[in-house]
Coordinates of C-alpha atoms and ligand atoms in Angstrom, one line a residue:
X1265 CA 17.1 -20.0 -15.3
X1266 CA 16.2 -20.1 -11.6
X1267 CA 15.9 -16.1 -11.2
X1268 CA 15.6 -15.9 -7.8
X1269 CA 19.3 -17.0 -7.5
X1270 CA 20.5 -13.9 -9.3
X1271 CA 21.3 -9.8 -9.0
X1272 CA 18.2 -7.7 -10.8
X1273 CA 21.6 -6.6 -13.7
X1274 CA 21.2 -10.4 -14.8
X1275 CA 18.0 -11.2 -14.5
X1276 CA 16.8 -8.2 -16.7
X1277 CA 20.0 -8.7 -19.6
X1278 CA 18.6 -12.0 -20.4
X1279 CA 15.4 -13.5 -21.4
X1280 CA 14.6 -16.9 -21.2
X1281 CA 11.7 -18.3 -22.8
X1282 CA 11.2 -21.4 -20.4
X1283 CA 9.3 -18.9 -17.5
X1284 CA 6.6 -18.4 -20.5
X1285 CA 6.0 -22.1 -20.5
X1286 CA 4.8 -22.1 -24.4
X1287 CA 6.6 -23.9 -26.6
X1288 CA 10.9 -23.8 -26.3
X1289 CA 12.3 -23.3 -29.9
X1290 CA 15.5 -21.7 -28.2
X1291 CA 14.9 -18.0 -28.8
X1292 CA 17.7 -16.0 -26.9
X1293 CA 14.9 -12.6 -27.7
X1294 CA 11.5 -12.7 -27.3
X1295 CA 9.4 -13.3 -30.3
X1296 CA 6.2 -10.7 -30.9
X1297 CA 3.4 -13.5 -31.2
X1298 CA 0.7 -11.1 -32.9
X1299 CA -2.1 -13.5 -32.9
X1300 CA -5.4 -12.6 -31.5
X1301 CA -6.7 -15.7 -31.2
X1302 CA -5.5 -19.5 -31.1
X1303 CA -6.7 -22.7 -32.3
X1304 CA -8.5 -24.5 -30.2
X1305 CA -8.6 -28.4 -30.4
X1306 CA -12.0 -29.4 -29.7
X1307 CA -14.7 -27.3 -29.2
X1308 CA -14.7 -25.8 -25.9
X1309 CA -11.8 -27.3 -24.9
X1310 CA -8.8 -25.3 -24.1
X1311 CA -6.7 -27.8 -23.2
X1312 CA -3.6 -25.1 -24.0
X1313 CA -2.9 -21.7 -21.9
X1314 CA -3.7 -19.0 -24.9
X1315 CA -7.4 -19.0 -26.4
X1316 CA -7.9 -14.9 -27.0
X1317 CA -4.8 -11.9 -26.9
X1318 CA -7.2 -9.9 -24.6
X1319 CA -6.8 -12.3 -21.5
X1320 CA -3.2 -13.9 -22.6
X1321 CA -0.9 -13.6 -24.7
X1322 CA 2.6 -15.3 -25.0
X1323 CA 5.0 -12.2 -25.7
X1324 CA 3.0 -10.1 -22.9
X1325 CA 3.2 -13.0 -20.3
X1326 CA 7.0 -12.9 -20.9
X1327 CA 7.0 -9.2 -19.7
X1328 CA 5.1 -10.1 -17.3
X1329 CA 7.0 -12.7 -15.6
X1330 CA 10.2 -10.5 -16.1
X1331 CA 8.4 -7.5 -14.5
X1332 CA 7.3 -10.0 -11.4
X1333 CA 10.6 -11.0 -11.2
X1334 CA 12.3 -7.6 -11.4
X1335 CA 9.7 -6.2 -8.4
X1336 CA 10.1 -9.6 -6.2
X1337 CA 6.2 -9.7 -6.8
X1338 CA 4.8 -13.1 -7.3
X1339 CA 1.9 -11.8 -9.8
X1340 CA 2.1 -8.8 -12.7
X1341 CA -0.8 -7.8 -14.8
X1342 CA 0.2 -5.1 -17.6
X1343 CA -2.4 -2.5 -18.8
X1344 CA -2.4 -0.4 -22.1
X1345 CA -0.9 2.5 -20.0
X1346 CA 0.2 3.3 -16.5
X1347 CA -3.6 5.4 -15.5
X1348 CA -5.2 2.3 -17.2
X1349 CA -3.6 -0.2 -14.8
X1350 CA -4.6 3.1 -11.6
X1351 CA -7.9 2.4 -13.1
X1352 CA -7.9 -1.8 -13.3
X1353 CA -6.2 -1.6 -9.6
X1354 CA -9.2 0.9 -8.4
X1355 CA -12.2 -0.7 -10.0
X1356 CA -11.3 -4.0 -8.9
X1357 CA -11.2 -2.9 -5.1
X1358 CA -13.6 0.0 -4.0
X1359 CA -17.5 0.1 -4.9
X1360 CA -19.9 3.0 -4.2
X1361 CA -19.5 4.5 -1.1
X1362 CA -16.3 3.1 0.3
X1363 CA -13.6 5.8 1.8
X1364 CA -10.4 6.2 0.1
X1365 CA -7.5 7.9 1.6
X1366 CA -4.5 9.6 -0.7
X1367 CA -1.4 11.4 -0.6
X1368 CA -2.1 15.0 -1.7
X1369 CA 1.3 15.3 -3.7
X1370 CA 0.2 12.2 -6.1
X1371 CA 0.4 12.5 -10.4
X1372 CA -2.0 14.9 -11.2
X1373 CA -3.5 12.4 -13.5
X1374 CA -4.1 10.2 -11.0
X1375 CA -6.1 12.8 -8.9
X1376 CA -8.2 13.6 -12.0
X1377 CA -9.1 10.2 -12.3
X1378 CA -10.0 10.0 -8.5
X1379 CA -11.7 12.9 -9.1
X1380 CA -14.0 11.7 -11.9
X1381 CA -14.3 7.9 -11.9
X1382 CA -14.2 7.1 -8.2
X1383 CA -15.8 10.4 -6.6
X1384 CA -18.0 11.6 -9.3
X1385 CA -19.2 8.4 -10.9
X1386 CA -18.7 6.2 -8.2
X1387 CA -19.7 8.4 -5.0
X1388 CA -16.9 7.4 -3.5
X1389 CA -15.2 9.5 -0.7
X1390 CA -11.8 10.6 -1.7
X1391 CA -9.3 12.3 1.5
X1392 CA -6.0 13.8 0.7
X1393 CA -3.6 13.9 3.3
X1394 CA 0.0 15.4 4.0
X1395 CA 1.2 12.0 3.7
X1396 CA 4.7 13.1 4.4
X1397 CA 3.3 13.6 8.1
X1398 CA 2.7 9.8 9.3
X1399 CA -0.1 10.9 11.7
X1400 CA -2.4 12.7 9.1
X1401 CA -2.8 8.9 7.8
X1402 CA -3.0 7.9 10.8
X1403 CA -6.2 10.1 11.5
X1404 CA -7.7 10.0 7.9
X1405 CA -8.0 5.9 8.4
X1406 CA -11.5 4.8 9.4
X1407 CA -13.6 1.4 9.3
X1408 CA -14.7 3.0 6.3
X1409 CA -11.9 2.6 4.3
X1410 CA -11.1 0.5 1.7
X1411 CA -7.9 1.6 0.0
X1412 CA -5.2 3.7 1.3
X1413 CA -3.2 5.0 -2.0
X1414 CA 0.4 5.9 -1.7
X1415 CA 3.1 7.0 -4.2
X1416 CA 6.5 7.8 -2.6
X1417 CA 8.4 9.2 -4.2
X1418 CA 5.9 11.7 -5.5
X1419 CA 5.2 13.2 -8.5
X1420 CA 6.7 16.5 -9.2
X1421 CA 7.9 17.6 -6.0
X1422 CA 9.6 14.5 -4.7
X1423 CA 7.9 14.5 -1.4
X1424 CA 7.9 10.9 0.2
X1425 CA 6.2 8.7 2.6
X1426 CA 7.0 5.9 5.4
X1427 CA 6.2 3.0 3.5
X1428 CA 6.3 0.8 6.1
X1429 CA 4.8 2.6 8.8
X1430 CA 1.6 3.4 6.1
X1431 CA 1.6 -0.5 5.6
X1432 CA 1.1 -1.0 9.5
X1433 CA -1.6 1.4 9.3
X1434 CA -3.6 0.5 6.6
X1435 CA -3.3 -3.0 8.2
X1436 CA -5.0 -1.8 11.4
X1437 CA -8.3 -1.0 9.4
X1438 CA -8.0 -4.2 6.7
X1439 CA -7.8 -1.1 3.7
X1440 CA -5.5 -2.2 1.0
X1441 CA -2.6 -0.4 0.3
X1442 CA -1.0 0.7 -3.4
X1443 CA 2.0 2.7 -3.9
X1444 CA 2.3 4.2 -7.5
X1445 CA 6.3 3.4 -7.7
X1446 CA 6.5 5.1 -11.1
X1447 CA 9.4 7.6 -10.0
X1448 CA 11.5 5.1 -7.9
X1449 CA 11.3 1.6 -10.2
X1450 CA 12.0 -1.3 -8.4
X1451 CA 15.4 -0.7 -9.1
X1452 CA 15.8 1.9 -6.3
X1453 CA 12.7 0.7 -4.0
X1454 CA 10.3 -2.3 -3.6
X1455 CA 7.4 -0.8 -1.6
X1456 CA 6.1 -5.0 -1.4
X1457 CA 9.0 -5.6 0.8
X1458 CA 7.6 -2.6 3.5
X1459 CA 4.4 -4.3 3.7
X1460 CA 2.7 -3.0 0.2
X1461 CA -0.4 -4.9 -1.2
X1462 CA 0.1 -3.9 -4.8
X1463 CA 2.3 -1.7 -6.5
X1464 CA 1.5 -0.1 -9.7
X1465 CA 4.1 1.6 -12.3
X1466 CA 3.6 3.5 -15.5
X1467 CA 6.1 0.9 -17.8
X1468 CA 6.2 4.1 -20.4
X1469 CA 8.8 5.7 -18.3
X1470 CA 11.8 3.9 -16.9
X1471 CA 11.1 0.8 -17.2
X1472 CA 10.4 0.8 -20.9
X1473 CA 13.1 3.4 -20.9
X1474 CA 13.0 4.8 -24.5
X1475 CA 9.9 7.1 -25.1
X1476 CA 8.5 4.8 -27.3
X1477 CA 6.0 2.5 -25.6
X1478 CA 2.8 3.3 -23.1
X1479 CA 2.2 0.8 -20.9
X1480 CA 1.3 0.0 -17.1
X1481 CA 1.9 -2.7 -14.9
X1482 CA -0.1 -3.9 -11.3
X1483 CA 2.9 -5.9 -9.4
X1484 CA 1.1 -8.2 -6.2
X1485 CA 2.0 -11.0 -4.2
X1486 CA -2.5 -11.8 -3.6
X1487 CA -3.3 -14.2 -6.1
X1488 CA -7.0 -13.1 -5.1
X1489 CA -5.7 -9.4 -6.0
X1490 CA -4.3 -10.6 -9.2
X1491 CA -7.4 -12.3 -10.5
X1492 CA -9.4 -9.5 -9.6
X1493 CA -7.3 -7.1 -11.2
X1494 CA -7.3 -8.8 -14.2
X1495 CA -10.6 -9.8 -14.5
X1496 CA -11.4 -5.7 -13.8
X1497 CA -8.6 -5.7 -16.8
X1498 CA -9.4 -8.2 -19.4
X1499 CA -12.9 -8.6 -19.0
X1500 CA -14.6 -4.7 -18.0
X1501 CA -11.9 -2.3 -19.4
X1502 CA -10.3 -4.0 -22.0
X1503 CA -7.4 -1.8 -21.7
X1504 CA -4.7 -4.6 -22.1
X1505 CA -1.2 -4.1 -24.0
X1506 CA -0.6 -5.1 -27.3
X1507 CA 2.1 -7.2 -28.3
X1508 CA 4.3 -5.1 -29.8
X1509 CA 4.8 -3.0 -27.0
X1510 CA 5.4 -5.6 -24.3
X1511 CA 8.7 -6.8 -26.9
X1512 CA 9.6 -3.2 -26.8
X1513 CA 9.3 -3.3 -22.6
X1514 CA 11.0 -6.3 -22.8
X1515 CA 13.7 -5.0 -24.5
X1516 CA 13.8 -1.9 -22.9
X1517 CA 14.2 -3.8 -20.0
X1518 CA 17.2 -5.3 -20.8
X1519 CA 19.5 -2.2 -20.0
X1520 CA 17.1 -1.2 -17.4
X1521 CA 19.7 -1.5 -14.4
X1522 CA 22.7 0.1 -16.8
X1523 CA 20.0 3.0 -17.4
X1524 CA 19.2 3.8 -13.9
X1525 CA 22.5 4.1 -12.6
X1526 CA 23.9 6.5 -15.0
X1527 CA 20.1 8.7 -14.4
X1528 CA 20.9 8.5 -11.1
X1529 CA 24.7 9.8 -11.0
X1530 CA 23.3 12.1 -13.5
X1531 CA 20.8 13.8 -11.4
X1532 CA 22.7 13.3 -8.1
X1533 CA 25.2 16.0 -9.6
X1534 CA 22.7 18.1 -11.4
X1535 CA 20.6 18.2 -8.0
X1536 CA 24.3 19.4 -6.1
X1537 CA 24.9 21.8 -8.9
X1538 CA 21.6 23.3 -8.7
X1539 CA 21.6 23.5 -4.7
X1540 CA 24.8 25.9 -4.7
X1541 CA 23.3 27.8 -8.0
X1542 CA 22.2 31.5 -7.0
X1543 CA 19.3 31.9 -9.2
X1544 CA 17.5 28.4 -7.1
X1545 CA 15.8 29.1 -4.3
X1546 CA 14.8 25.7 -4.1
X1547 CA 16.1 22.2 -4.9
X1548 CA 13.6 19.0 -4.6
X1549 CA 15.8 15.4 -4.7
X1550 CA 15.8 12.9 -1.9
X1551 CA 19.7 12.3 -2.5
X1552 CA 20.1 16.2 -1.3
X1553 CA 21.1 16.5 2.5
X1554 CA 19.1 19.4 2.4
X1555 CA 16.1 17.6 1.3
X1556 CA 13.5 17.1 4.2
X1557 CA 13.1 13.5 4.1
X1558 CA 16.3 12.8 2.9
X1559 CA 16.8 10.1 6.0
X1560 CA 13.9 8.7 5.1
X1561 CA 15.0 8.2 1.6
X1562 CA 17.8 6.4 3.0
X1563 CA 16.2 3.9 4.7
X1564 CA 13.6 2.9 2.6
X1565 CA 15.3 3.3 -1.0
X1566 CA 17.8 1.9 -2.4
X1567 CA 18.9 4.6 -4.6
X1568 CA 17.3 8.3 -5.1
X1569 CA 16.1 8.3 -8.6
X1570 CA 16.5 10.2 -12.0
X1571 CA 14.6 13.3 -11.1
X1572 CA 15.2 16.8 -10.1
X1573 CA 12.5 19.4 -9.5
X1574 CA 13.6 23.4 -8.9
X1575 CA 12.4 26.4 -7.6
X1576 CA 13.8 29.1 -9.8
X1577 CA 14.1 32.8 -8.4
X1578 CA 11.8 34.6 -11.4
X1579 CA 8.8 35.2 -12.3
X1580 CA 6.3 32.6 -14.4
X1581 CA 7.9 34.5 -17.9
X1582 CA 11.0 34.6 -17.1
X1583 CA 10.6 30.6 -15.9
X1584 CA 9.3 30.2 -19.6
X1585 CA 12.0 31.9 -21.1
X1586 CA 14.5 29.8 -19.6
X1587 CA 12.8 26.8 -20.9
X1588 CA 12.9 28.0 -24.0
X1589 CA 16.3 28.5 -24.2
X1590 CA 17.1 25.3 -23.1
X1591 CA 19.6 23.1 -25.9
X1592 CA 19.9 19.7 -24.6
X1593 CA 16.9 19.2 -22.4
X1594 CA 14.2 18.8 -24.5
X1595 CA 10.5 20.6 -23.4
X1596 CA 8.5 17.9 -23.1
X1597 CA 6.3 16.1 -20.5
X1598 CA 7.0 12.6 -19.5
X1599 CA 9.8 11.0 -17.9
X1600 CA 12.1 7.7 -17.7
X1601 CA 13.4 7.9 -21.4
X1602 CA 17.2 7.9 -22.1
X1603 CA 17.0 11.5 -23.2
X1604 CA 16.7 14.3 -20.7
X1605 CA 13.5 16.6 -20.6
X1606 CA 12.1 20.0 -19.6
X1607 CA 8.9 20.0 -18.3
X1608 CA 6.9 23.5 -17.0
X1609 CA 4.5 21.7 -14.7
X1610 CA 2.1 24.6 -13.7
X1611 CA 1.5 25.0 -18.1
X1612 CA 2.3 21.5 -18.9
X1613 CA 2.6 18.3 -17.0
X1614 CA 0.0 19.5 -13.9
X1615 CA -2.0 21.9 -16.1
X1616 CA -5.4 20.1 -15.8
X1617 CA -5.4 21.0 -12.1
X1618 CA -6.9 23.9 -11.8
X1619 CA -4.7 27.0 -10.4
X1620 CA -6.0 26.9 -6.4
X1621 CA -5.4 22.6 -6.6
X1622 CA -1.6 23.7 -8.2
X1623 CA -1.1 26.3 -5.4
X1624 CA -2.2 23.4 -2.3
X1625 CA 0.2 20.9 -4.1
X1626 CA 2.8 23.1 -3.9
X1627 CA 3.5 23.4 -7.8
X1628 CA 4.2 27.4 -8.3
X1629 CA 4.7 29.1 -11.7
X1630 CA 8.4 29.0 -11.2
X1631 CA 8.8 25.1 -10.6
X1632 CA 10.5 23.1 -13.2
X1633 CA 10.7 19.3 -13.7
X1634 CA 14.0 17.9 -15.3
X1635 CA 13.9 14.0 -15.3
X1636 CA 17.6 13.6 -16.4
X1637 CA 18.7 11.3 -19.0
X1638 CA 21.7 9.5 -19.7
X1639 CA 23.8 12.1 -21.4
X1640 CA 27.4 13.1 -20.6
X1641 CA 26.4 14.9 -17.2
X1642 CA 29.1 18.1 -18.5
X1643 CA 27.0 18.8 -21.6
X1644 CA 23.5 19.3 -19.4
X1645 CA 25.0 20.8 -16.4
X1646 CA 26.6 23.2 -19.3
X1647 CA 23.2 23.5 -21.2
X1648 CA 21.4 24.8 -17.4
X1649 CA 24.1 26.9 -16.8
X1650 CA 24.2 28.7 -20.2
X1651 CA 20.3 29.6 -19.5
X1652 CA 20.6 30.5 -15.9
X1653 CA 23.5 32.8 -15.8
X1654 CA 21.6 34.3 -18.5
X1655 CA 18.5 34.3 -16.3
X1656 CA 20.9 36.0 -13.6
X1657 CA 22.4 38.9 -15.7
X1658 CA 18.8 40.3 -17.1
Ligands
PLP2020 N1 2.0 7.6 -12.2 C1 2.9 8.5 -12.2 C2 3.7 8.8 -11.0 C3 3.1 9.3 -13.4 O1 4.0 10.2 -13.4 C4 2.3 9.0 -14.5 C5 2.4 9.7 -15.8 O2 3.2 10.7 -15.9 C6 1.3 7.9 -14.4 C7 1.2 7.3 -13.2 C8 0.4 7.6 -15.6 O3 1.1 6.9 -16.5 P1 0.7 6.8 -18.1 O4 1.0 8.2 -18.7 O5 1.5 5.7 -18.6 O6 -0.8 6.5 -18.1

């Protein structure tokens, strides 16, 4: 199947072996080739692609040819989890001393690992901007820097960035620039097409789509980027995924575009609900009018995602109670599954940062996180409003 030739709903339904370039015996799904290693036919001679699972394997080079094609990358390297493909992607570029620049509103986790692999270990010099302000990039970029690190939409706040005018700027000091597209997918935005060098996503969220699979993936279109990435990957942190979860990415993938439209009509509506709800004092989705970047959004995405962040009007208990109380939505941490969550980030998702880092990302005790699932949208719009009119009336 020449894939370029088709819309991103066929491309992921069907799978075609041929792109793997191993052997065709017609399989319609992809087989789970758990091997670690393969014969070899003469000493030292390789004279076929797969010797050992950690630097190839056949069912994870499928995903990864479906994942390049789904992201109009031209190279995919997946990792045993989205932070270990952060890690591959940041090893393989900066060394001691180099100047990185970041969005302050990125994943917690991905801060944390800044914190302790590049700035501690490394004595590299991490700045956080207000990346949602063009200019603060603008003036963080020196000589100095090496890697400019984006993620747009962020992490659990929604802010977001100009792609394309970070691209031109990173450009203008030879830094190379990653967006983190975990949130967005390259259903709804290919940051490669506003001038990205690589783009990294956590597959255990929507991409895999069910809960049941970690997994990252570094998307480029540098075949020098690639190798260095996967050298960094295979050969110093080992970190690659396992067989069994690329089939279950793969097929996850298969309903990947069905999946994201119905989060997205889902949390369009939720978001609207929760705007004109009294006990909200604040709504965060880039589909909302009211949202500050919301023409932004437009431009630069092709859809506005699965998930809703709110401000409720109560205090950290009462915000606790609420989630408690909470029937459908399911309290958990993590996002992109078919099921609809609840996530407290100031106790849960962002509680490693400490409480002055929460308060300068924004994330108050009163913030919570729904990354909406594909239910019938009555039942959760019913579920929040059973919790907050009881919120209202205590
Ligand atoms: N990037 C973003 C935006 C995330 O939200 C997460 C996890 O929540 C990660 C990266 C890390 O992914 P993983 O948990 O698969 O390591």
């Amino acid at each position: 199947m020449d894939d370029s030739r088709y819309h991103t709903e066929t491309v992921a339904t069907q799978f075609d072996w041929r792109n793997v370039g191993v052997t065709d015996a017609g399989d319609v799904v992809s087989p789970i080739h758990l091997t670690t290693t393969h014969e070899m036919r003469a000493p030292g001679n390789v004279d076929h692609e797969y010797k050992y699972t950690r630097f190839g394997n056949p069912t994870r080079d499928a995903l990864e040819v479906r994942l390049a094609q789904l992201s109009g990358a031209e190279h995919a390297i997946t990792c045993a989890s989205g932070t270990a493909s952060i890690a591959a992607t940041c090893l393989s570029i900066v060394e001691s001393g180099d100047h990185v620049v970041a969005f302050d509103g990125i994943y917690g986790g991905t801060r944390l690992l800044f914190e302790e692999l590049l700035v501690n270990s490394l004595g590299v010099t991490v700045e956080y901007v207000d990346a949602t302000d063009t200019d603060a990039v603008d003036e963080a970029v020196t000589d100095e820097t090496t890697l400019v690190w984006m993620e747009s939409p962020t992490n659990p706040l929604l802010r977001l960035c100009d792609l394309s005018a970070i691209a031109d700027i990173t450009a203008s000091v030879n830094a190379t620039y990653v967006v983190d597209n975990t949130f967005a997918t390259p259903y709804f935005q290919r940051p490669l097409d506003h001038g990205a060098d690589i783009v990294v996503h956590s597959t255990t969220k929507y991409l895999n789509g069910h809960s049941d699979s970690m997994g990252g993936v570094v998307l480029t279109n540098s075949k020098s980027s690639a190798e260095d990435i996967a050298h960094t990957q295979s050969y110093n942190l080992g970190g690659t995924l396992a067989p069994f979860d690329s089939y279950l990415t793969l097929r996850g993938l298969r309903t990947f575009p069905l999946r994201m439209d119905r989060h997205e009509t889902n949390a369009a509506k939720i978001a609207t609900y929760l705007a004109d709800h009294p006990a909200t004092i604040r709504v965060n989705y880039p589909g909302l009018e009211s949202h500050a970047q919301h023409n932004l959004a437009e431009q630069q995405m092709d859809g506005f995602g699965g998930i809703v962040s709110f401000e409720l009007d109560a205090t950290s208990a009462e915000t606790r109670a609420v989630l408690e109380e909470l029937d459908v939505f399911i309290l958990a941490v993590s996002l992109g599954g078919t099921e609809s969550l609840a996530d407290h980030p100031a106790t849960m998702s962002a509680s490693y940062l400490t409480e002055e880092e929460r308060t300068a990302a924004g994330i108050s005790d009163s913030l919570i996180r729904i990354p909406v699932g594909i239910e019938h949208v009555d039942d959760l719009i019913a579920d929040l409003e059973t919790v907050l009119a009881k919120l209202i009336n205590s």
